[in-house]
C-alpha positions as CSV (number, residue, x, y, z in Angstrom):
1,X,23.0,145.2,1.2
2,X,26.1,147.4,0.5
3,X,25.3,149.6,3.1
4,X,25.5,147.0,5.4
5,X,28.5,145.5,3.9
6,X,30.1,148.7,4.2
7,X,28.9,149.4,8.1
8,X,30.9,145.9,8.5
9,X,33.9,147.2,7.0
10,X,34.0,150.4,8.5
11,X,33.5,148.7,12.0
12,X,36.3,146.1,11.1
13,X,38.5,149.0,10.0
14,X,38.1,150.8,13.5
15,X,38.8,148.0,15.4
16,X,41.9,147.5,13.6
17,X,42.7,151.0,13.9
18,X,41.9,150.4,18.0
19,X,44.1,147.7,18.6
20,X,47.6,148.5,19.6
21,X,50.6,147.2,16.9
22,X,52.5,144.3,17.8
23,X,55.8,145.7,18.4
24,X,53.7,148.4,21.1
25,X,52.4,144.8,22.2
26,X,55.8,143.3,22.8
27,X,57.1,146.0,24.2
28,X,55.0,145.8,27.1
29,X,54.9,142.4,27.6
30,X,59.3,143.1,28.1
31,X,58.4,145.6,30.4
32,X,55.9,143.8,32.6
33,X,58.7,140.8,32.6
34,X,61.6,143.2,33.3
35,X,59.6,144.3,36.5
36,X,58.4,140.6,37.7
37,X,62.4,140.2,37.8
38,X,63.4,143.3,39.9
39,X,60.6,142.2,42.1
40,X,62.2,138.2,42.1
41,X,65.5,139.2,42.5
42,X,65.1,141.2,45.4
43,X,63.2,138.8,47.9
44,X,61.5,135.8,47.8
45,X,57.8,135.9,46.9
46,X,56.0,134.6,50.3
47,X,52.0,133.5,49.5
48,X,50.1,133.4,52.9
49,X,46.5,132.0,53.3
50,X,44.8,132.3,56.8
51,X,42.4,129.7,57.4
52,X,39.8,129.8,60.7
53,X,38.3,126.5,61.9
54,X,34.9,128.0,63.5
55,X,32.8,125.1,63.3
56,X,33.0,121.1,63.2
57,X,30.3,119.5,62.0
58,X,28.9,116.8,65.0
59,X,27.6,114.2,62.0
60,X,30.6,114.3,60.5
61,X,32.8,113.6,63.1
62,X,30.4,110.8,64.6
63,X,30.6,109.0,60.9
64,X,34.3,109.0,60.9
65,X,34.9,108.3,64.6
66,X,32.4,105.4,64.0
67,X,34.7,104.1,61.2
68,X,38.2,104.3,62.7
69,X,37.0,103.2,66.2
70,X,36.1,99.7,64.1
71,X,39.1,99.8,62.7
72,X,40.7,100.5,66.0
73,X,38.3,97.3,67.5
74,X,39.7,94.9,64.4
75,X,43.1,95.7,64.9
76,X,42.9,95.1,68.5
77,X,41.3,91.9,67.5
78,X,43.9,90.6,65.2
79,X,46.8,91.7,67.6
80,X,45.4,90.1,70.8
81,X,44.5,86.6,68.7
82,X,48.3,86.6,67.5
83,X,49.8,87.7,70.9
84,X,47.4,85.0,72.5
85,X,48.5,82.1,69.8
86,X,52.1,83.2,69.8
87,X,52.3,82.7,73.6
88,X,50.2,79.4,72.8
89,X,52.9,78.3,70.5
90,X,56.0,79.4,73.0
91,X,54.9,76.3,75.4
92,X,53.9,79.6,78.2
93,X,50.9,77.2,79.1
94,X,52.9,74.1,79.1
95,X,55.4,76.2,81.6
96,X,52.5,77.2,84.2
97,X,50.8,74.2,84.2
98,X,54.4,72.5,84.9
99,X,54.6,74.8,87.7
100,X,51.4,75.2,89.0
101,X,51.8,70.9,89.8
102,X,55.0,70.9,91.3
103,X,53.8,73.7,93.9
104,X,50.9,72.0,94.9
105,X,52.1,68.6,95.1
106,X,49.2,66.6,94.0
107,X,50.8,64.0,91.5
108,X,47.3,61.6,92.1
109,X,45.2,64.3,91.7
110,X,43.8,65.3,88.2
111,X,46.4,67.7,86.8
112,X,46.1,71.4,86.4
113,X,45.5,72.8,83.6
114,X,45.3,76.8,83.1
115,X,43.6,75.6,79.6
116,X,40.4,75.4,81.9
117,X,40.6,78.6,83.4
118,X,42.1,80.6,80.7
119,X,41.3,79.3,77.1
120,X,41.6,81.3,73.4
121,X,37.6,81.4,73.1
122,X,37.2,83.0,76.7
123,X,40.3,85.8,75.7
124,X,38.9,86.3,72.2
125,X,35.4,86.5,73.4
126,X,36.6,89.2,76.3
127,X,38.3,91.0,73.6
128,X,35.3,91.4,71.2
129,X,33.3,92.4,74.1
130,X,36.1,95.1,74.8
131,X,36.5,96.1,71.4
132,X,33.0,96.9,71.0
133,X,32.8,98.9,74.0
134,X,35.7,100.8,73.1
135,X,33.9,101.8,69.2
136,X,31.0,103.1,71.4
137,X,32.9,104.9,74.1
138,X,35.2,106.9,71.1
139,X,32.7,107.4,69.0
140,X,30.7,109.1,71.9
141,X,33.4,111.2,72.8
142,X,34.4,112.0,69.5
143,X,31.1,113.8,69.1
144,X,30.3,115.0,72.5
145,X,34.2,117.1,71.9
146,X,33.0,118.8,68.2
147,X,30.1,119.9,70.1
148,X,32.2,121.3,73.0
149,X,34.5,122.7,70.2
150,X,31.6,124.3,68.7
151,X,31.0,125.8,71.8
152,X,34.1,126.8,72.4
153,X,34.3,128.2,68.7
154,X,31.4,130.7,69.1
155,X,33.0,132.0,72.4
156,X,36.5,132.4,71.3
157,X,36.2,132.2,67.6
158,X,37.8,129.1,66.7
159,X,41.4,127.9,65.7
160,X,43.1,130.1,63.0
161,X,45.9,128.2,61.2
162,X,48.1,130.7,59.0
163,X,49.7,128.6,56.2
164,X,52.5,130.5,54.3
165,X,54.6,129.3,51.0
166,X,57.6,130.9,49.6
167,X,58.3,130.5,46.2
């Protein structure tokens, strides 16, 4: 057992020996500082990454199209339902029909009413309609364009972006 307490110490001993002393230590750590400033000083550090876009993937873009082309259709939705009430509320209807009866002339006649013609379930009902269509037509050409992008890519080898930050 001594011999191999001894191998440990010998072994402990050189790697001692090995390592450089502290002050050797700090010394180079100034130096290594000392040059980081001359670089600084002199001009601004400028980090640049170049990033190349060479392919989109179709699934990807179908699932996200999908999700903001709903959102799109809700929004339209909402906006037509409170365009449509607030033009309900403004007496517009009350207006037209006003006019409509003193054109025509017809005071023994039943009254017109644009209510009949136009009404909030017809509108909202042609808006859903429209809004649907539209999450079907965007979603279709949001993937049939990272296809042609794809295409494109393999041919001309994609969009390259360089992004650049000075520090």
């Amino acid at each position: 057992m001594s011999a191999a307490r001894q191998a440990v110490l010998d072994k402990a001993a050189a790697v001692t020996a090995a390592k450089p002393e502290k002050n050797d230590r700090e010394e180079a750590r100034q130096a290594r500082l000392a040059e980081k400033d001359a670089k600084a000083s002199s001009r601004p550090q400028t980090r640049k990454a170049r990033l190349r876009m060479s392919r989109i993937d179709p699934w990807s873009v179908m699932k996200t199209a999908f999700l903001l082309s709903i959102a799109f259709g809700i929004v339209t939705w909402v906006a037509v339902f409170i365009i449509w009430s607030a033009i309900g509320a403004a007496g517009v209807f009350d207006n037209i029909n006003s006019t409509v009866q003193e054109v025509l002339g017809t005071p023994t006649a039943e009254p017109f009413r644009v209510e009949n013609y136009i009404n909030t379930g017809k509108v909202m009902g042609f808006t859903t309609l429209l809004a649907c269509a539209d999450v079907l037509i965007i979603t279709a050409l949001a993937t049939l364009g990272s296809f042609l992008y794809n295409i494109a890519a393999t041919l001309l080898g994609g969009l390259e972006v360089t992004l650049a930050s000075e520090d």
